[in-house]
PDB file of C-alpha atoms in Angstrom:
ATOM      1  CA  MET A   1     -13.351   6.527   0.975  1.00  0.00           C
ATOM      2  CA  PHE A   2     -16.246   8.943   1.212  1.00  0.00           C
ATOM      3  CA  ASP A   3     -17.257   7.490   4.106  1.00  0.00           C
ATOM      4  CA  ARG A   4     -14.300   7.832   5.967  1.00  0.00           C
ATOM      5  CA  LEU A   5     -14.519  11.703   4.806  1.00  0.00           C
ATOM      6  CA  HIS A   6     -17.629  12.117   7.044  1.00  0.00           C
ATOM      7  CA  SER A   7     -16.900   9.874   9.632  1.00  0.00           C
ATOM      8  CA  TRP A   8     -16.974  11.535  13.279  1.00  0.00           C
ATOM      9  CA  GLU A   9     -13.562  10.700  13.769  1.00  0.00           C
ATOM     10  CA  ASN A  10     -12.101  12.466  10.881  1.00  0.00           C
ATOM     11  CA  LEU A  11     -14.233  15.506  11.401  1.00  0.00           C
ATOM     12  CA  TRP A  12     -13.023  15.713  15.036  1.00  0.00           C
ATOM     13  CA  ARG A  13      -9.262  15.408  13.950  1.00  0.00           C
ATOM     14  CA  ALA A  14      -9.994  17.962  11.431  1.00  0.00           C
ATOM     15  CA  TYR A  15     -11.370  20.196  13.514  1.00  0.00           C
ATOM     16  CA  LYS A  16      -8.570  20.167  15.865  1.00  0.00           C
ATOM     17  CA  ARG A  17      -5.995  20.484  13.071  1.00  0.00           C
ATOM     18  CA  ALA A  18      -8.000  23.728  11.615  1.00  0.00           C
ATOM     19  CA  ALA A  19      -8.225  25.249  15.098  1.00  0.00           C
ATOM     20  CA  LYS A  20      -4.385  24.854  15.703  1.00  0.00           C
ATOM     21  CA  GLY A  21      -2.862  28.197  16.637  1.00  0.00           C
ATOM     22  CA  LYS A  22      -6.403  30.062  15.841  1.00  0.00           C
ATOM     23  CA  ARG A  23      -8.254  29.661  19.053  1.00  0.00           C
ATOM     24  CA  GLY A  24      -8.300  33.266  19.827  1.00  0.00           C
ATOM     25  CA  HIS A  25     -10.114  34.179  16.581  1.00  0.00           C
ATOM     26  CA  ALA A  26     -13.935  35.084  16.748  1.00  0.00           C
ATOM     27  CA  ASN A  27     -15.055  32.716  13.669  1.00  0.00           C
ATOM     28  CA  VAL A  28     -13.204  29.728  15.623  1.00  0.00           C
ATOM     29  CA  ALA A  29     -14.816  30.641  18.692  1.00  0.00           C
ATOM     30  CA  SER A  30     -18.479  31.010  17.108  1.00  0.00           C
ATOM     31  CA  PHE A  31     -17.756  27.350  15.917  1.00  0.00           C
ATOM     32  CA  GLU A  32     -16.533  26.342  18.987  1.00  0.00           C
ATOM     33  CA  HIS A  33     -19.589  27.732  20.824  1.00  0.00           C
ATOM     34  CA  ARG A  34     -21.777  24.912  19.322  1.00  0.00           C
ATOM     35  CA  LEU A  35     -19.128  22.709  18.634  1.00  0.00           C
ATOM     36  CA  GLU A  36     -20.993  19.450  18.469  1.00  0.00           C
ATOM     37  CA  ASP A  37     -23.775  20.815  16.640  1.00  0.00           C
ATOM     38  CA  ASN A  38     -21.473  22.074  13.961  1.00  0.00           C
ATOM     39  CA  LEU A  39     -19.588  19.048  13.553  1.00  0.00           C
ATOM     40  CA  LEU A  40     -22.901  17.182  13.231  1.00  0.00           C
ATOM     41  CA  GLN A  41     -24.487  19.498  10.882  1.00  0.00           C
ATOM     42  CA  LEU A  42     -20.809  19.352   8.549  1.00  0.00           C
ATOM     43  CA  GLN A  43     -21.410  15.579   8.997  1.00  0.00           C
ATOM     44  CA  ALA A  44     -25.126  15.451   7.765  1.00  0.00           C
ATOM     45  CA  GLU A  45     -24.107  17.898   4.789  1.00  0.00           C
ATOM     46  CA  LEU A  46     -21.042  15.802   3.568  1.00  0.00           C
ATOM     47  CA  ARG A  47     -23.284  12.743   3.959  1.00  0.00           C
ATOM     48  CA  ARG A  48     -26.128  13.691   1.967  1.00  0.00           C
ATOM     49  CA  ARG A  49     -23.760  15.489  -0.479  1.00  0.00           C
ATOM     50  CA  THR A  50     -25.212  18.834   0.270  1.00  0.00           C
ATOM     51  CA  TYR A  51     -22.190  20.654   1.524  1.00  0.00           C
ATOM     52  CA  ARG A  52     -21.644  23.919   0.050  1.00  0.00           C
ATOM     53  CA  PRO A  53     -18.462  25.765   0.557  1.00  0.00           C
ATOM     54  CA  GLY A  54     -18.774  29.266   1.967  1.00  0.00           C
ATOM     55  CA  ASN A  55     -17.702  32.518   1.023  1.00  0.00           C
ATOM     56  CA  TYR A  56     -14.034  33.637   1.271  1.00  0.00           C
ATOM     57  CA  THR A  57     -12.671  36.706   3.113  1.00  0.00           C
ATOM     58  CA  SER A  58     -10.257  38.527   1.047  1.00  0.00           C
ATOM     59  CA  PHE A  59      -7.849  40.814   2.632  1.00  0.00           C
ATOM     60  CA  HIS A  60      -4.093  42.290   2.133  1.00  0.00           C
ATOM     61  CA  VAL A  61      -1.049  41.603   4.216  1.00  0.00           C
ATOM     62  CA  HIS A  62       1.799  43.586   3.871  1.00  0.00           C
ATOM     63  CA  GLU A  63       4.557  41.382   5.410  1.00  0.00           C
ATOM     64  CA  PRO A  64       7.143  40.261   3.779  1.00  0.00           C
ATOM     65  CA  LYS A  65       5.467  41.877   0.861  1.00  0.00           C
ATOM     66  CA  LYS A  66       1.967  43.175  -0.171  1.00  0.00           C
ATOM     67  CA  ARG A  67      -0.433  40.213  -1.321  1.00  0.00           C
ATOM     68  CA  LEU A  68      -4.109  39.542  -1.099  1.00  0.00           C
ATOM     69  CA  ILE A  69      -4.988  36.649   1.050  1.00  0.00           C
ATOM     70  CA  SER A  70      -8.471  34.716   0.447  1.00  0.00           C
ATOM     71  CA  ALA A  71      -9.341  32.960   3.611  1.00  0.00           C
ATOM     72  CA  ALA A  72     -12.217  30.157   3.729  1.00  0.00           C
ATOM     73  CA  PRO A  73     -14.758  30.034   6.595  1.00  0.00           C
ATOM     74  CA  PHE A  74     -13.576  28.004   9.633  1.00  0.00           C
ATOM     75  CA  ARG A  75     -16.071  25.317   8.531  1.00  0.00           C
ATOM     76  CA  GLY A  76     -14.701  25.303   5.224  1.00  0.00           C
ATOM     77  CA  ARG A  77     -11.287  24.872   6.668  1.00  0.00           C
ATOM     78  CA  VAL A  78     -12.486  21.956   8.777  1.00  0.00           C
ATOM     79  CA  VAL A  79     -13.689  20.360   5.508  1.00  0.00           C
ATOM     80  CA  HIS A  80     -10.603  21.056   3.935  1.00  0.00           C
ATOM     81  CA  HIS A  81      -8.573  19.199   6.534  1.00  0.00           C
ATOM     82  CA  ALA A  82     -10.979  16.260   6.547  1.00  0.00           C
ATOM     83  CA  LEU A  83     -10.882  15.920   2.862  1.00  0.00           C
ATOM     84  CA  CYS A  84      -6.591  15.922   3.109  1.00  0.00           C
ATOM     85  CA  GLN A  85      -6.723  13.429   5.927  1.00  0.00           C
ATOM     86  CA  VAL A  86      -8.566  11.094   3.609  1.00  0.00           C
ATOM     87  CA  ILE A  87      -6.801  11.600   0.233  1.00  0.00           C
ATOM     88  CA  GLU A  88      -3.032  12.721   1.204  1.00  0.00           C
ATOM     89  CA  PRO A  89      -2.324   8.866   2.368  1.00  0.00           C
ATOM     90  CA  VAL A  90      -3.594   7.910  -1.100  1.00  0.00           C
ATOM     91  CA  PHE A  91      -1.567  10.626  -3.209  1.00  0.00           C
ATOM     92  CA  GLU A  92       1.645  10.596  -0.929  1.00  0.00           C
ATOM     93  CA  ARG A  93       2.723   7.052  -2.404  1.00  0.00           C
ATOM     94  CA  SER A  94       3.064   8.463  -5.853  1.00  0.00           C
ATOM     95  CA  PHE A  95       4.699  11.678  -4.912  1.00  0.00           C
ATOM     96  CA  VAL A  96       8.348  12.066  -6.107  1.00  0.00           C
ATOM     97  CA  ALA A  97      11.330  11.859  -2.938  1.00  0.00           C
ATOM     98  CA  ASP A  98      12.261  15.710  -3.423  1.00  0.00           C
ATOM     99  CA  SER A  99       8.329  17.156  -3.076  1.00  0.00           C
ATOM    100  CA  TYR A 100       8.802  18.976   0.078  1.00  0.00           C
ATOM    101  CA  ALA A 101       5.534  21.603   0.028  1.00  0.00           C
ATOM    102  CA  ASN A 102       2.749  20.660   2.873  1.00  0.00           C
ATOM    103  CA  ARG A 103       4.098  17.447   3.429  1.00  0.00           C
ATOM    104  CA  ILE A 104       4.543  15.838   6.502  1.00  0.00           C
ATOM    105  CA  GLY A 105       8.039  15.255   7.936  1.00  0.00           C
ATOM    106  CA  LYS A 106       9.057  17.309   4.876  1.00  0.00           C
ATOM    107  CA  GLY A 107       9.157  21.206   4.956  1.00  0.00           C
ATOM    108  CA  THR A 108      11.479  24.200   4.209  1.00  0.00           C
ATOM    109  CA  HIS A 109      14.763  23.395   6.213  1.00  0.00           C
ATOM    110  CA  ARG A 110      14.786  19.645   4.822  1.00  0.00           C
ATOM    111  CA  ALA A 111      13.989  20.938   1.221  1.00  0.00           C
ATOM    112  CA  LEU A 112      16.838  23.465   1.734  1.00  0.00           C
ATOM    113  CA  ASN A 113      19.312  20.963   3.025  1.00  0.00           C
ATOM    114  CA  ARG A 114      18.428  18.866  -0.179  1.00  0.00           C
ATOM    115  CA  VAL A 115      19.328  21.497  -2.540  1.00  0.00           C
ATOM    116  CA  GLN A 116      22.741  22.161  -0.562  1.00  0.00           C
ATOM    117  CA  GLN A 117      23.352  18.571  -0.906  1.00  0.00           C
ATOM    118  CA  LEU A 118      22.491  18.313  -4.632  1.00  0.00           C
ATOM    119  CA  ALA A 119      24.396  21.392  -5.386  1.00  0.00           C
ATOM    120  CA  ARG A 120      27.491  19.972  -3.691  1.00  0.00           C
ATOM    121  CA  LYS A 121      27.227  16.873  -5.679  1.00  0.00           C
ATOM    122  CA  HIS A 122      26.387  18.786  -9.194  1.00  0.00           C
ATOM    123  CA  PRO A 123      28.310  22.063  -9.056  1.00  0.00           C
ATOM    124  CA  TYR A 124      27.424  22.869 -12.821  1.00  0.00           C
ATOM    125  CA  VAL A 125      24.068  24.814 -13.902  1.00  0.00           C
ATOM    126  CA  LEU A 126      22.563  24.654 -17.462  1.00  0.00           C
ATOM    127  CA  GLN A 127      20.913  27.799 -18.276  1.00  0.00           C
ATOM    128  CA  CYS A 128      18.476  27.781 -21.104  1.00  0.00           C
ATOM    129  CA  ASP A 129      16.421  30.471 -22.742  1.00  0.00           C
TER     130      ASP A 129
END
């Protein structure tokens, strides 16, 4: 499984997923400026098991409410996607059917439809304290 993590194909797909919708950002452009070198460097670090995550950048957003966001550096996001692409198929089989967050083919709308379906089927609620 570890060999799949640092395979070129996995890292390339991970880069594409991490960059999706973020192409105009400076950190993505910087990574893309030497894309092949950066991916090869990540591959070597993962292979040698010397990869270390970078420092997160923290900032506040105010919509819909004020909250603190901590964002990984772009190269770290590439590694996150690479790792998810390897482990998701393993864990996916063990998830319950009504788990919707961050799953391909699931999502907010499908979860809402399921809640409505269950509410129609079971119109009573037990509230405990």
